[in-house]
Short mmCIF file of C-alpha atoms in Angstrom, two decimals:
data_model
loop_
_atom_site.label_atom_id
_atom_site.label_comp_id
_atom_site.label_asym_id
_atom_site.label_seq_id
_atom_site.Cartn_x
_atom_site.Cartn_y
_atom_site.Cartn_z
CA UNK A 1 109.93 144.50 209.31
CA UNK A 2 109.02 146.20 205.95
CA UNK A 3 110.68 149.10 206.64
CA UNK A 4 114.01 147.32 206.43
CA UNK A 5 113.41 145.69 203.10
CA UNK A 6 112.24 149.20 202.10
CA UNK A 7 115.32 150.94 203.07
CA UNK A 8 117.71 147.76 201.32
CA UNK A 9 115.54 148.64 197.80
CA UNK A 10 115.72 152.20 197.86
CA UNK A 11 118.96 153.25 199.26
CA UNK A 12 121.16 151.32 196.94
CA UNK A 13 119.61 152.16 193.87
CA UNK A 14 119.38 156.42 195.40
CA UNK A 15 123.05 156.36 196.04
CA UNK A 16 124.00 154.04 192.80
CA UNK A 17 124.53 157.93 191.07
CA UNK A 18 126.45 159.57 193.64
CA UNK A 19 128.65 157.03 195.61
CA UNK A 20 132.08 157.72 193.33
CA UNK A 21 130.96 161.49 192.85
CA UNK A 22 133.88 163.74 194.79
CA UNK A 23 131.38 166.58 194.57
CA UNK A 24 129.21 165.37 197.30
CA UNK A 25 129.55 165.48 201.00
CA UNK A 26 127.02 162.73 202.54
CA UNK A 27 123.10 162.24 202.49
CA UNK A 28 120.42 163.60 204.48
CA UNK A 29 117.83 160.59 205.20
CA UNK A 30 114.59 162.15 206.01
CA UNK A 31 113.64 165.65 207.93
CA UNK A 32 112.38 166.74 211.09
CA UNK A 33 111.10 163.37 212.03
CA UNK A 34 108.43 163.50 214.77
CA UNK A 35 110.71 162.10 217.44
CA UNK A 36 109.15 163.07 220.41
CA UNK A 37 107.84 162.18 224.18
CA UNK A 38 104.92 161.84 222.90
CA UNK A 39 106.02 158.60 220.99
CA UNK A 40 105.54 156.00 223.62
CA UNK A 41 101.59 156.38 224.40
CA UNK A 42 101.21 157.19 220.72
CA UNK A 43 102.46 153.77 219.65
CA UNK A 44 100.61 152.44 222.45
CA UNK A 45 97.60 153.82 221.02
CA UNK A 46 97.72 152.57 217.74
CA UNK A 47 95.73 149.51 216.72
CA UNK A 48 96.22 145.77 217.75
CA UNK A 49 98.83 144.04 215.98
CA UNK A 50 100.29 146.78 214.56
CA UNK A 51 104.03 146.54 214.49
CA UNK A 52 104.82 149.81 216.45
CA UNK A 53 102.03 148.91 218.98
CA UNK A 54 103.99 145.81 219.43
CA UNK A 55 107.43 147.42 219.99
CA UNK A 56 105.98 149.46 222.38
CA UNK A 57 104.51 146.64 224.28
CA UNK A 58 107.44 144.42 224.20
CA UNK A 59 109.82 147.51 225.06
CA UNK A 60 107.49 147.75 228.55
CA UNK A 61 107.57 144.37 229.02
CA UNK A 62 111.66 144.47 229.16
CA UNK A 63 111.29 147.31 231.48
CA UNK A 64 108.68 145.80 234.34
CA UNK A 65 106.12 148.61 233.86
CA UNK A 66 103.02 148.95 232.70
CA UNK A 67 100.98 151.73 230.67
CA UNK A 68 99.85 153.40 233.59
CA UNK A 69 103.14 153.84 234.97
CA UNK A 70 104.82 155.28 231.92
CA UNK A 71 106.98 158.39 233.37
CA UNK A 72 108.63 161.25 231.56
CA UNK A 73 111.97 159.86 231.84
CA UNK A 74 110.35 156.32 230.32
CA UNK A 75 108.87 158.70 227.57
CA UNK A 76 112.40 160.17 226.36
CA UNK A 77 114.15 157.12 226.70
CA UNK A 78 111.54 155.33 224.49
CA UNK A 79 111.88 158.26 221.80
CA UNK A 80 116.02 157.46 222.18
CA UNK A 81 115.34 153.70 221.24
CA UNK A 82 113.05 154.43 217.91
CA UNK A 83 115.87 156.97 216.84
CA UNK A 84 118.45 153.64 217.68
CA UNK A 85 116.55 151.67 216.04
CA UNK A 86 116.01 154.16 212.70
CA UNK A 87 119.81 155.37 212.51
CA UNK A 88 120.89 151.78 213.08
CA UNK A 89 118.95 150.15 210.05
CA UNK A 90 119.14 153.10 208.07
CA UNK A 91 123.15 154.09 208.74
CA UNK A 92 123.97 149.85 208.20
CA UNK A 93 122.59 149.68 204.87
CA UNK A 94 123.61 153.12 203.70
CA UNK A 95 127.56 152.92 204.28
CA UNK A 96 127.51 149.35 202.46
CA UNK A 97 126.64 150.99 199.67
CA UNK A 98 127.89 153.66 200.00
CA UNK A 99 131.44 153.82 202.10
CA UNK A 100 132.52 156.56 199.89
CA UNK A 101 130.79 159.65 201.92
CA UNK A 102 129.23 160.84 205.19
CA UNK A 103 125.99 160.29 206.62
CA UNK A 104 124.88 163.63 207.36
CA UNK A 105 121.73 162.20 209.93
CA UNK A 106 117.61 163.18 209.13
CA UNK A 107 117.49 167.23 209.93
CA UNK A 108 116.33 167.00 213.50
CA UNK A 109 114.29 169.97 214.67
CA UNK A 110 112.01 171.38 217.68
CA UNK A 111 112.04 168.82 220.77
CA UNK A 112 113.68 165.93 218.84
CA UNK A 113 117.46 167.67 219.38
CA UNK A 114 116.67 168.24 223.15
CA UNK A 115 116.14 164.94 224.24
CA UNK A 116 119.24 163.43 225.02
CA UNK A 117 118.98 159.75 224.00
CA UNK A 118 117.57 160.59 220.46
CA UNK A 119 120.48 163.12 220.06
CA UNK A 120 123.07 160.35 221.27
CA UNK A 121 121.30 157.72 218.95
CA UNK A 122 122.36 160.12 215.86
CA UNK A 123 126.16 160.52 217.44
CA UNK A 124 126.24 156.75 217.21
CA UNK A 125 125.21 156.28 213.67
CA UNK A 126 125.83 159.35 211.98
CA UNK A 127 129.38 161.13 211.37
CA UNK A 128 127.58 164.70 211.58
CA UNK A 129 124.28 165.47 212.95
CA UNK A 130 121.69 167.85 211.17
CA UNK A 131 119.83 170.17 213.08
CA UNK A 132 117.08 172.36 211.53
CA UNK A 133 116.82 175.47 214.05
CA UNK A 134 113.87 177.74 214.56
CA UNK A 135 113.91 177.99 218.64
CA UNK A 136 115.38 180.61 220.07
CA UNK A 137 117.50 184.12 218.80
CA UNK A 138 120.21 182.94 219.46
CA UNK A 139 122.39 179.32 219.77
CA UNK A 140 124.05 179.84 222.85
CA UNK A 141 121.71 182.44 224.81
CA UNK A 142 120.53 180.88 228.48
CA UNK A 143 119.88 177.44 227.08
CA UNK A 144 122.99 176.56 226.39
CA UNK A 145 122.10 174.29 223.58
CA UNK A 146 125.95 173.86 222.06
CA UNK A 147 127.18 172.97 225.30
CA UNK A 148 124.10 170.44 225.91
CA UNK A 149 124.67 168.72 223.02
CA UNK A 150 128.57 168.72 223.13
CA UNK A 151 127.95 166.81 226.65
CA UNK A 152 125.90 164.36 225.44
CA UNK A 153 128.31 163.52 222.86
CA UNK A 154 131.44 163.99 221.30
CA UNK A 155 130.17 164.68 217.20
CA UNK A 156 130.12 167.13 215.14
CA UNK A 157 126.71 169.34 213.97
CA UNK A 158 125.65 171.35 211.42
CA UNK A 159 122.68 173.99 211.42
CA UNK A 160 120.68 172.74 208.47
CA UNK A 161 118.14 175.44 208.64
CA UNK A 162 117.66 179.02 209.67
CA UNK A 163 115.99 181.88 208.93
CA UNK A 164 115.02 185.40 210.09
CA UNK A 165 112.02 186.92 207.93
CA UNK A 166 111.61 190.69 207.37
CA UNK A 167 108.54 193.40 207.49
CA UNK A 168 110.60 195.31 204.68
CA UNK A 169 110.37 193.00 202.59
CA UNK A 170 109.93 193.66 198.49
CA UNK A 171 106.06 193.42 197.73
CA UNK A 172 105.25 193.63 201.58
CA UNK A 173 105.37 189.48 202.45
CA UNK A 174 103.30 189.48 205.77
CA UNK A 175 104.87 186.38 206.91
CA UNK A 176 102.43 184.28 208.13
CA UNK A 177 104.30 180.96 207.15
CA UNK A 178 107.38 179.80 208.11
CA UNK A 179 109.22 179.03 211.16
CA UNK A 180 111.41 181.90 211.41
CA UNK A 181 111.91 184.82 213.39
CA UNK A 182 109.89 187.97 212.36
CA UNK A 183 112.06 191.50 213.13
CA UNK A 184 111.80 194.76 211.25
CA UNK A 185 113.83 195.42 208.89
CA UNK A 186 116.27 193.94 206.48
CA UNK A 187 119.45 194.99 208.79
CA UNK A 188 118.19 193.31 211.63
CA UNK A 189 118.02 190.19 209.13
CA UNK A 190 121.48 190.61 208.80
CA UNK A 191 122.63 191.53 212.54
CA UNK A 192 120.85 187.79 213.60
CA UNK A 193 122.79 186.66 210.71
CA UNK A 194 125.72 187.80 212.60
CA UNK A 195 125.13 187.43 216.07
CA UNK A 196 124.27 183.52 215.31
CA UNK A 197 127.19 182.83 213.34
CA UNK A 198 129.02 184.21 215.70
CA UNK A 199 128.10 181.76 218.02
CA UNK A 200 128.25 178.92 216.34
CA UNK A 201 132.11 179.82 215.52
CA UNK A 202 132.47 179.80 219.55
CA UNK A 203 131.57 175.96 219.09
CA UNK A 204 134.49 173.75 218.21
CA UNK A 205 131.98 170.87 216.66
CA UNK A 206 129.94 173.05 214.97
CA UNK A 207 130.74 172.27 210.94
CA UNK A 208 128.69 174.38 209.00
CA UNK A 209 125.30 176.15 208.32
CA UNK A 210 122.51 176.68 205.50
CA UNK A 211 120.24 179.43 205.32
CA UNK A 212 116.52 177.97 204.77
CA UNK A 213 116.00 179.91 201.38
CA UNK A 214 117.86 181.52 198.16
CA UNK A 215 114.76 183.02 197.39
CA UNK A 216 111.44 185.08 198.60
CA UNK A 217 108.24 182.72 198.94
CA UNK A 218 105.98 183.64 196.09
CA UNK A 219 102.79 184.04 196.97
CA UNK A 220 101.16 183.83 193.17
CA UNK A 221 102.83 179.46 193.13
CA UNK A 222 100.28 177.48 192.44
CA UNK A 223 100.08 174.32 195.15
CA UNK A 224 103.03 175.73 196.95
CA UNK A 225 103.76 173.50 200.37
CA UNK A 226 101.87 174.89 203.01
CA UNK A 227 105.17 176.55 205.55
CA UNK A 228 106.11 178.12 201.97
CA UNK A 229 103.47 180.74 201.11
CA UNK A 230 104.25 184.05 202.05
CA UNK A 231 107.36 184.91 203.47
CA UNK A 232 110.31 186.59 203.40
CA UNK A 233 113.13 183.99 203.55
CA UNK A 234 115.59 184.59 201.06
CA UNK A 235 118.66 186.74 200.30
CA UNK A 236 117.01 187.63 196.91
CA UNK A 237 113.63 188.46 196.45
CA UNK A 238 111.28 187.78 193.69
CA UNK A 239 112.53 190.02 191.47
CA UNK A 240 116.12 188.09 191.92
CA UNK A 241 117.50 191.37 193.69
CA UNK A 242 119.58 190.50 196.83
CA UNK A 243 118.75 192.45 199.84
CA UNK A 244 122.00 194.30 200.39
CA UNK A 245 121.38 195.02 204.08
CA UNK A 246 121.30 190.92 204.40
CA UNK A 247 124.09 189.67 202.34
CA UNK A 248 126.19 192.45 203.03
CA UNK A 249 126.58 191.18 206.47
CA UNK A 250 126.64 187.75 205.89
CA UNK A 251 129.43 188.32 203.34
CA UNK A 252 131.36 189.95 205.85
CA UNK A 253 131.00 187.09 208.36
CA UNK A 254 131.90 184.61 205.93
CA UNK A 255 134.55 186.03 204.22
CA UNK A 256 136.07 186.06 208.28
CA UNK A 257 135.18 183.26 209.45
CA UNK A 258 138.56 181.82 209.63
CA UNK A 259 140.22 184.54 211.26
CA UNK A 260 137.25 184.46 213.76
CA UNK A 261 138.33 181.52 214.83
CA UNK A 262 141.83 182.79 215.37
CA UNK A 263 140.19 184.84 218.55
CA UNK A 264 140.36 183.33 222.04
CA UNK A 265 138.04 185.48 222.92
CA UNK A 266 135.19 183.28 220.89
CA UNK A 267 135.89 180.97 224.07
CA UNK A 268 135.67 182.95 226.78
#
């Protein structure tokens, strides 16, 4: 119950500076939430009378089972109804104050964008969903992940994280943080840049992307967050040099990707 008097406080007086500004899209609401199968027996596992334990039990009850019959399917759809029940509180009290822009969903990333009811939960509340994306090369290899998520629902994404880190790096980063890809060299930074933007542009909800980071991790930051230590995710590097074999190519992508689009055969 808090959690909805939270959200009424806060998100009127966050979007108070913002709501008449033209310059801004929407609002992210939180990141890479840990919506996940796991969700159902760890509610269930919390102590007695707490609120989540008591969702949990009362979302059973509705359903005829009990603990020790808790499937993989009940598991997903469980995760699917604490995304509902997040994006529906959350969304409600956001575009009342805020009518003006888009809700731009909570970053999802690892499982949470694979399961399909806490993927559909976003489409219902959001008017683009955020997806952080670490998994795989590339977007569209055997997975199939654009073609997933365009069946479960008919709303646009955006790739709110992504990354590729480099062994040439300036100062020799040896990239033990981060989520990102380790290859060789700067050029193959730029050829995933590529080949994933590429795909993307075969998507026709796909609405945009952000590289992770402008800049190098520096390893001297005091109290830097832990993921942000020493790697090589930025187009510049410490020194505020770009690397050229990078933004070279993802210059020529961008400055393209219009006429990319122009190509059937992106679709084929």
């Amino acid at each position: 119950p808090g959690f909805k008097k939270y959200c009424e406080k806060v998100i009127p007086e966050f979007v108070s500076v913002y709501k008449d500004d033209p310059n801004v899209l929407g609002y992210f609401t939180d990141n890479e939430m840990p919506l996940q199968v796991g969700n159902l027996k760890g509610y269930l596992a919390l102590p007695e009378g707490d609120y989540g334990r008591a969702a949990a039990e009362s979302w059973l009850a509705q359903k005829g089972i009990t603990a020790d019959q808790i499937t993989t399917a009940d598991s997903r759809e469980f995760a699917g109804y604490v995304a509902d029940t997040y994006f529906r509180i959350v969304s409600g009290i956001l575009k009342e104050h805020d009518p003006n822009h888009m809700y731009l969903g909570a970053r999802y990333a690892g499982i949470s964008k694979y399961i399909e009811g806490v993927y559909k939960a976003a489409a219902r509340y959001c008017d683009v969903i955020s997806l952080n994306y670490y998994d795989r090369w590339s977007i569209n290899d055997s997975h199939k992940d654009i073609q997933i998520w365009e069946g479960w629902a008919d709303r646009p994404f955006m790739i709110t994280e992504f990354y590729t880190k480099g062994e040439d790096s300036y100062g020799n980063l040896p990239n033990i943080t981060g989520a990102g890809w380790t290859v060789h060299t700067q050029k193959d930074r730029g050829i995933y840049y590529e080949n994933f933007i590429i795909e993307l542009l075969r998507s026709k909800t796909c609405v945009g992307w952000s590289w992770l980071k402008y800049l190098d991790n520096d390893p001297t930051t005091p109290n830097a967050e832990a993921s942000n230590i020493d790697s090589n995710k930025g187009i510049l590097d410490n020194r505020y040099e770009p690397y050229e074999d990078l933004v070279s190519r993802m210059a020529k992508v961008n400055r393209i990707r219009y006429g990319l689009l122009s190509y059937n055969w992106l679709y084929q």
